[in-house]
Amino acid sequence: KISTKYFSNDFTYRSKSGFGMPLQKLFNHPKMIEQMNDNILPSIKERSIFQSRAISDYFNNLQNINSYQLNTLWSMITFELWCQKFIDLRKSN
């Protein structure tokens, strides 16, 4: 109700919608490149769930991959980080 003071009813009561992330910009950031090379890609290779070569190829050819491949790369990276946070934690306990 508060937003109707500032926005139209069409805007206020519209359906939910997602939003994109600037993945190209994120992946090209120097700190992300460092993390990928030092931590994420080696861990993906060691875990052997995904084809690490394909992930590495996607990351090293960001300018030439399509949006589906870019989103796939994001999904694999976030899965790996989840594994590092939760699965690897269990192994150390």
mmCIF file of N, CA and C in Angstrom:
data_model
loop_
_atom_site.group_PDB
_atom_site.id
_atom_site.type_symbol
_atom_site.label_atom_id
_atom_site.label_comp_id
_atom_site.label_asym_id
_atom_site.label_seq_id
_atom_site.Cartn_x
_atom_site.Cartn_y
_atom_site.Cartn_z
ATOM 1 N N LYS A 1 0.822 -1.190 0.000
ATOM 2 C CA LYS A 1 0.000 0.000 0.000
ATOM 3 C C LYS A 1 0.870 1.259 0.000
ATOM 4 N N ILE A 2 2.010 1.168 0.676
ATOM 5 C CA ILE A 2 2.881 2.340 0.736
ATOM 6 C C ILE A 2 3.390 2.706 -0.649
ATOM 7 N N SER A 3 3.741 1.701 -1.446
ATOM 8 C CA SER A 3 4.306 2.009 -2.760
ATOM 9 C C SER A 3 3.293 2.673 -3.688
ATOM 10 N N THR A 4 1.996 2.467 -3.458
ATOM 11 C CA THR A 4 0.996 3.113 -4.319
ATOM 12 C C THR A 4 1.011 4.633 -4.141
ATOM 13 N N LYS A 5 1.577 5.109 -3.043
ATOM 14 C CA LYS A 5 1.732 6.558 -2.874
ATOM 15 C C LYS A 5 2.759 7.122 -3.848
ATOM 16 N N TYR A 6 3.707 6.262 -4.253
ATOM 17 C CA TYR A 6 4.817 6.711 -5.075
ATOM 18 C C TYR A 6 4.792 6.159 -6.501
ATOM 19 N N PHE A 7 4.121 5.015 -6.677
ATOM 20 C CA PHE A 7 4.097 4.343 -7.980
ATOM 21 C C PHE A 7 2.661 4.012 -8.368
ATOM 22 N N SER A 8 2.473 3.726 -9.642
ATOM 23 C CA SER A 8 1.136 3.363 -10.126
ATOM 24 C C SER A 8 0.736 1.981 -9.617
ATOM 25 N N ASN A 9 -0.563 1.679 -9.673
ATOM 26 C CA ASN A 9 -1.049 0.347 -9.279
ATOM 27 C C ASN A 9 -0.462 -0.735 -10.179
ATOM 28 N N ASP A 10 -0.312 -0.427 -11.479
ATOM 29 C CA ASP A 10 0.278 -1.413 -12.399
ATOM 30 C C ASP A 10 1.674 -1.814 -11.944
ATOM 31 N N PHE A 11 2.439 -0.846 -11.523
ATOM 32 C CA PHE A 11 3.792 -1.142 -11.060
ATOM 33 C C PHE A 11 3.761 -1.850 -9.706
ATOM 34 N N THR A 12 2.983 -1.340 -8.793
ATOM 35 C CA THR A 12 2.938 -1.876 -7.435
ATOM 36 C C THR A 12 2.464 -3.315 -7.389
ATOM 37 N N TYR A 13 1.482 -3.663 -8.191
ATOM 38 C CA TYR A 13 0.874 -4.992 -8.118
ATOM 39 C C TYR A 13 1.256 -5.889 -9.293
ATOM 40 N N ARG A 14 2.354 -5.605 -9.936
ATOM 41 C CA ARG A 14 2.799 -6.448 -11.048
ATOM 42 C C ARG A 14 3.340 -7.772 -10.511
ATOM 43 N N SER A 15 3.481 -8.735 -11.396
ATOM 44 C CA SER A 15 4.051 -10.037 -11.015
ATOM 45 C C SER A 15 5.531 -9.880 -10.682
ATOM 46 N N LYS A 16 6.012 -10.786 -9.854
ATOM 47 C CA LYS A 16 7.428 -10.787 -9.539
ATOM 48 C C LYS A 16 8.222 -11.059 -10.802
ATOM 49 N N SER A 17 9.432 -10.514 -10.850
ATOM 50 C CA SER A 17 10.316 -10.800 -11.972
ATOM 51 C C SER A 17 11.749 -10.846 -11.456
ATOM 52 N N GLY A 18 12.533 -11.638 -12.117
ATOM 53 C CA GLY A 18 13.924 -11.772 -11.730
ATOM 54 C C GLY A 18 14.755 -10.634 -12.284
ATOM 55 N N PHE A 19 16.019 -10.679 -11.989
ATOM 56 C CA PHE A 19 16.936 -9.678 -12.513
ATOM 57 C C PHE A 19 18.242 -10.365 -12.854
ATOM 58 N N GLY A 20 18.898 -9.844 -13.841
ATOM 59 C CA GLY A 20 20.158 -10.427 -14.276
ATOM 60 C C GLY A 20 21.328 -9.896 -13.470
ATOM 61 N N MET A 21 22.393 -10.646 -13.518
ATOM 62 C CA MET A 21 23.637 -10.208 -12.888
ATOM 63 C C MET A 21 24.636 -9.908 -13.988
ATOM 64 N N PRO A 22 25.501 -8.939 -13.775
ATOM 65 C CA PRO A 22 26.525 -8.628 -14.793
ATOM 66 C C PRO A 22 27.672 -9.644 -14.732
ATOM 67 N N LEU A 23 27.393 -10.864 -15.196
ATOM 68 C CA LEU A 23 28.358 -11.952 -15.047
ATOM 69 C C LEU A 23 29.656 -11.694 -15.796
ATOM 70 N N GLN A 24 29.558 -11.150 -17.008
ATOM 71 C CA GLN A 24 30.784 -10.863 -17.772
ATOM 72 C C GLN A 24 31.697 -9.945 -16.972
ATOM 73 N N LYS A 25 31.118 -8.896 -16.407
ATOM 74 C CA LYS A 25 31.900 -7.939 -15.628
ATOM 75 C C LYS A 25 32.478 -8.606 -14.378
ATOM 76 N N LEU A 26 31.665 -9.408 -13.713
ATOM 77 C CA LEU A 26 32.120 -10.117 -12.518
ATOM 78 C C LEU A 26 33.278 -11.059 -12.835
ATOM 79 N N PHE A 27 33.120 -11.849 -13.888
ATOM 80 C CA PHE A 27 34.148 -12.831 -14.237
ATOM 81 C C PHE A 27 35.440 -12.186 -14.728
ATOM 82 N N ASN A 28 35.367 -10.970 -15.227
ATOM 83 C CA ASN A 28 36.566 -10.288 -15.721
ATOM 84 C C ASN A 28 37.254 -9.441 -14.651
ATOM 85 N N HIS A 29 36.704 -9.414 -13.460
ATOM 86 C CA HIS A 29 37.318 -8.640 -12.384
ATOM 87 C C HIS A 29 38.607 -9.344 -11.938
ATOM 88 N N PRO A 30 39.683 -8.590 -11.714
ATOM 89 C CA PRO A 30 40.968 -9.210 -11.340
ATOM 90 C C PRO A 30 40.888 -10.133 -10.119
ATOM 91 N N LYS A 31 40.103 -9.773 -9.112
ATOM 92 C CA LYS A 31 40.002 -10.638 -7.925
ATOM 93 C C LYS A 31 39.282 -11.942 -8.250
ATOM 94 N N MET A 32 38.294 -11.882 -9.133
ATOM 95 C CA MET A 32 37.588 -13.106 -9.539
ATOM 96 C C MET A 32 38.514 -13.999 -10.352
ATOM 97 N N ILE A 33 39.280 -13.404 -11.237
ATOM 98 C CA ILE A 33 40.238 -14.187 -12.032
ATOM 99 C C ILE A 33 41.235 -14.879 -11.104
ATOM 100 N N GLU A 34 41.714 -14.153 -10.114
ATOM 101 C CA GLU A 34 42.651 -14.733 -9.152
ATOM 102 C C GLU A 34 42.002 -15.887 -8.377
ATOM 103 N N GLN A 35 40.787 -15.690 -7.886
ATOM 104 C CA GLN A 35 40.078 -16.741 -7.146
ATOM 105 C C GLN A 35 39.825 -17.965 -8.026
ATOM 106 N N MET A 36 39.439 -17.712 -9.260
ATOM 107 C CA MET A 36 39.175 -18.839 -10.171
ATOM 108 C C MET A 36 40.442 -19.659 -10.377
ATOM 109 N N ASN A 37 41.546 -18.993 -10.648
ATOM 110 C CA ASN A 37 42.792 -19.711 -10.943
ATOM 111 C C ASN A 37 43.428 -20.355 -9.717
ATOM 112 N N ASP A 38 43.309 -19.706 -8.572
ATOM 113 C CA ASP A 38 43.977 -20.202 -7.364
ATOM 114 C C ASP A 38 43.131 -21.168 -6.546
ATOM 115 N N ASN A 39 41.824 -21.044 -6.620
ATOM 116 C CA ASN A 39 40.962 -21.787 -5.704
ATOM 117 C C ASN A 39 39.865 -22.583 -6.404
ATOM 118 N N ILE A 40 39.069 -21.916 -7.178
ATOM 119 C CA ILE A 40 37.844 -22.538 -7.692
ATOM 120 C C ILE A 40 38.122 -23.595 -8.759
ATOM 121 N N LEU A 41 38.867 -23.242 -9.805
ATOM 122 C CA LEU A 41 39.133 -24.230 -10.870
ATOM 123 C C LEU A 41 39.905 -25.450 -10.360
ATOM 124 N N PRO A 42 40.958 -25.279 -9.555
ATOM 125 C CA PRO A 42 41.630 -26.477 -9.025
ATOM 126 C C PRO A 42 40.708 -27.355 -8.177
ATOM 127 N N SER A 43 39.847 -26.732 -7.410
ATOM 128 C CA SER A 43 38.932 -27.496 -6.564
ATOM 129 C C SER A 43 37.889 -28.241 -7.404
ATOM 130 N N ILE A 44 37.402 -27.604 -8.463
ATOM 131 C CA ILE A 44 36.455 -28.271 -9.365
ATOM 132 C C ILE A 44 37.123 -29.485 -10.004
ATOM 133 N N LYS A 45 38.360 -29.321 -10.414
ATOM 134 C CA LYS A 45 39.095 -30.436 -11.032
ATOM 135 C C LYS A 45 39.269 -31.576 -10.037
ATOM 136 N N GLU A 46 39.641 -31.267 -8.829
ATOM 137 C CA GLU A 46 39.861 -32.290 -7.799
ATOM 138 C C GLU A 46 38.559 -33.003 -7.429
ATOM 139 N N ARG A 47 37.466 -32.263 -7.366
ATOM 140 C CA ARG A 47 36.178 -32.840 -6.972
ATOM 141 C C ARG A 47 35.649 -33.802 -8.057
ATOM 142 N N SER A 48 35.943 -33.546 -9.308
ATOM 143 C CA SER A 48 35.587 -34.418 -10.448
ATOM 144 C C SER A 48 34.085 -34.647 -10.629
ATOM 145 N N ILE A 49 33.290 -33.674 -10.268
ATOM 146 C CA ILE A 49 31.849 -33.785 -10.524
ATOM 147 C C ILE A 49 31.547 -33.286 -11.926
ATOM 148 N N PHE A 50 32.166 -32.176 -12.290
ATOM 149 C CA PHE A 50 31.979 -31.574 -13.603
ATOM 150 C C PHE A 50 33.225 -31.781 -14.442
ATOM 151 N N GLN A 51 33.079 -31.576 -15.738
ATOM 152 C CA GLN A 51 34.241 -31.632 -16.618
ATOM 153 C C GLN A 51 35.027 -30.331 -16.438
ATOM 154 N N SER A 52 36.080 -30.423 -15.675
ATOM 155 C CA SER A 52 36.827 -29.219 -15.318
ATOM 156 C C SER A 52 37.413 -28.515 -16.535
ATOM 157 N N ARG A 53 37.759 -29.277 -17.544
ATOM 158 C CA ARG A 53 38.324 -28.673 -18.760
ATOM 159 C C ARG A 53 37.297 -27.774 -19.447
ATOM 160 N N ALA A 54 36.056 -28.208 -19.493
ATOM 161 C CA ALA A 54 34.997 -27.408 -20.123
ATOM 162 C C ALA A 54 34.770 -26.117 -19.337
ATOM 163 N N ILE A 55 34.766 -26.211 -18.023
ATOM 164 C CA ILE A 55 34.574 -25.027 -17.184
ATOM 165 C C ILE A 55 35.739 -24.060 -17.376
ATOM 166 N N SER A 56 36.924 -24.588 -17.396
ATOM 167 C CA SER A 56 38.111 -23.767 -17.618
ATOM 168 C C SER A 56 38.060 -23.100 -18.993
ATOM 169 N N ASP A 57 37.640 -23.860 -20.000
ATOM 170 C CA ASP A 57 37.510 -23.300 -21.352
ATOM 171 C C ASP A 57 36.482 -22.173 -21.398
ATOM 172 N N TYR A 58 35.334 -22.381 -20.747
ATOM 173 C CA TYR A 58 34.326 -21.318 -20.673
ATOM 174 C C TYR A 58 34.926 -20.065 -20.042
ATOM 175 N N PHE A 59 35.594 -20.256 -18.912
ATOM 176 C CA PHE A 59 36.129 -19.109 -18.186
ATOM 177 C C PHE A 59 37.210 -18.393 -18.985
ATOM 178 N N ASN A 60 38.044 -19.138 -19.671
ATOM 179 C CA ASN A 60 39.135 -18.536 -20.443
ATOM 180 C C ASN A 60 38.691 -17.960 -21.778
ATOM 181 N N ASN A 61 37.449 -18.220 -22.176
ATOM 182 C CA ASN A 61 36.920 -17.703 -23.442
ATOM 183 C C ASN A 61 35.601 -16.967 -23.228
ATOM 184 N N LEU A 62 35.550 -16.146 -22.203
ATOM 185 C CA LEU A 62 34.301 -15.459 -21.843
ATOM 186 C C LEU A 62 33.712 -14.640 -22.985
ATOM 187 N N GLN A 63 34.571 -14.062 -23.813
ATOM 188 C CA GLN A 63 34.089 -13.225 -24.909
ATOM 189 C C GLN A 63 33.354 -14.036 -25.970
ATOM 190 N N ASN A 64 33.602 -15.332 -26.021
ATOM 191 C CA ASN A 64 33.055 -16.164 -27.090
ATOM 192 C C ASN A 64 31.957 -17.117 -26.654
ATOM 193 N N ILE A 65 31.554 -17.070 -25.379
ATOM 194 C CA ILE A 65 30.511 -17.994 -24.945
ATOM 195 C C ILE A 65 29.158 -17.297 -24.958
ATOM 196 N N ASN A 66 28.117 -18.086 -25.136
ATOM 197 C CA ASN A 66 26.765 -17.523 -25.176
ATOM 198 C C ASN A 66 26.188 -17.396 -23.766
ATOM 199 N N SER A 67 25.011 -16.814 -23.654
ATOM 200 C CA SER A 67 24.422 -16.563 -22.335
ATOM 201 C C SER A 67 24.105 -17.865 -21.603
ATOM 202 N N TYR A 68 23.726 -18.911 -22.334
ATOM 203 C CA TYR A 68 23.475 -20.204 -21.693
ATOM 204 C C TYR A 68 24.761 -20.731 -21.052
ATOM 205 N N GLN A 69 25.859 -20.670 -21.778
ATOM 206 C CA GLN A 69 27.144 -21.136 -21.257
ATOM 207 C C GLN A 69 27.614 -20.266 -20.086
ATOM 208 N N LEU A 70 27.359 -18.977 -20.169
ATOM 209 C CA LEU A 70 27.727 -18.067 -19.095
ATOM 210 C C LEU A 70 26.954 -18.408 -17.815
ATOM 211 N N ASN A 71 25.667 -18.663 -17.948
ATOM 212 C CA ASN A 71 24.859 -19.042 -16.793
ATOM 213 C C ASN A 71 25.233 -20.419 -16.265
ATOM 214 N N THR A 72 25.608 -21.325 -17.157
ATOM 215 C CA THR A 72 26.082 -22.648 -16.737
ATOM 216 C C THR A 72 27.367 -22.504 -15.926
ATOM 217 N N LEU A 73 28.272 -21.682 -16.406
ATOM 218 C CA LEU A 73 29.513 -21.428 -15.687
ATOM 219 C C LEU A 73 29.217 -20.879 -14.297
ATOM 220 N N TRP A 74 28.309 -19.929 -14.200
ATOM 221 C CA TRP A 74 27.916 -19.352 -12.912
ATOM 222 C C TRP A 74 27.360 -20.430 -11.978
ATOM 223 N N SER A 75 26.512 -21.293 -12.515
ATOM 224 C CA SER A 75 25.918 -22.361 -11.701
ATOM 225 C C SER A 75 26.980 -23.314 -11.172
ATOM 226 N N MET A 76 27.926 -23.681 -12.002
ATOM 227 C CA MET A 76 28.975 -24.600 -11.577
ATOM 228 C C MET A 76 29.894 -23.967 -10.535
ATOM 229 N N ILE A 77 30.190 -22.693 -10.713
ATOM 230 C CA ILE A 77 31.031 -21.992 -9.742
ATOM 231 C C ILE A 77 30.321 -21.885 -8.400
ATOM 232 N N THR A 78 29.066 -21.500 -8.422
ATOM 233 C CA THR A 78 28.339 -21.367 -7.153
ATOM 234 C C THR A 78 28.151 -22.721 -6.476
ATOM 235 N N PHE A 79 27.967 -23.776 -7.266
ATOM 236 C CA PHE A 79 27.880 -25.112 -6.679
ATOM 237 C C PHE A 79 29.194 -25.489 -6.014
ATOM 238 N N GLU A 80 30.289 -25.202 -6.679
ATOM 239 C CA GLU A 80 31.600 -25.509 -6.106
ATOM 240 C C GLU A 80 31.826 -24.740 -4.808
ATOM 241 N N LEU A 81 31.469 -23.484 -4.789
ATOM 242 C CA LEU A 81 31.626 -22.698 -3.570
ATOM 243 C C LEU A 81 30.735 -23.229 -2.452
ATOM 244 N N TRP A 82 29.542 -23.687 -2.806
ATOM 245 C CA TRP A 82 28.659 -24.315 -1.817
ATOM 246 C C TRP A 82 29.325 -25.572 -1.251
ATOM 247 N N CYS A 83 29.900 -26.382 -2.127
ATOM 248 C CA CYS A 83 30.596 -27.600 -1.671
ATOM 249 C C CYS A 83 31.736 -27.250 -0.731
ATOM 250 N N GLN A 84 32.503 -26.246 -1.082
ATOM 251 C CA GLN A 84 33.613 -25.848 -0.226
ATOM 252 C C GLN A 84 33.112 -25.399 1.137
ATOM 253 N N LYS A 85 32.014 -24.726 1.155
ATOM 254 C CA LYS A 85 31.476 -24.195 2.413
ATOM 255 C C LYS A 85 30.861 -25.290 3.276
ATOM 256 N N PHE A 86 30.086 -26.190 2.675
ATOM 257 C CA PHE A 86 29.301 -27.129 3.469
ATOM 258 C C PHE A 86 29.803 -28.567 3.440
ATOM 259 N N ILE A 87 30.177 -29.085 2.311
ATOM 260 C CA ILE A 87 30.624 -30.479 2.247
ATOM 261 C C ILE A 87 32.026 -30.615 2.820
ATOM 262 N N ASP A 88 32.933 -29.753 2.416
ATOM 263 C CA ASP A 88 34.306 -29.839 2.901
ATOM 264 C C ASP A 88 34.373 -29.571 4.395
ATOM 265 N N LEU A 89 33.466 -28.766 4.899
ATOM 266 C CA LEU A 89 33.396 -28.501 6.332
ATOM 267 C C LEU A 89 33.094 -29.787 7.100
ATOM 268 N N ARG A 90 32.206 -30.592 6.566
ATOM 269 C CA ARG A 90 31.853 -31.853 7.217
ATOM 270 C C ARG A 90 33.031 -32.818 7.247
ATOM 271 N N LYS A 91 33.832 -32.819 6.186
ATOM 272 C CA LYS A 91 34.992 -33.718 6.136
ATOM 273 C C LYS A 91 36.015 -33.388 7.217
ATOM 274 N N SER A 92 36.131 -32.125 7.546
ATOM 275 C CA SER A 92 37.137 -31.714 8.537
ATOM 276 C C SER A 92 36.677 -31.933 9.975
ATOM 277 N N ASN A 93 35.394 -32.194 10.168
ATOM 278 C CA ASN A 93 34.884 -32.410 11.543
ATOM 279 C C ASN A 93 34.905 -33.852 11.946
#
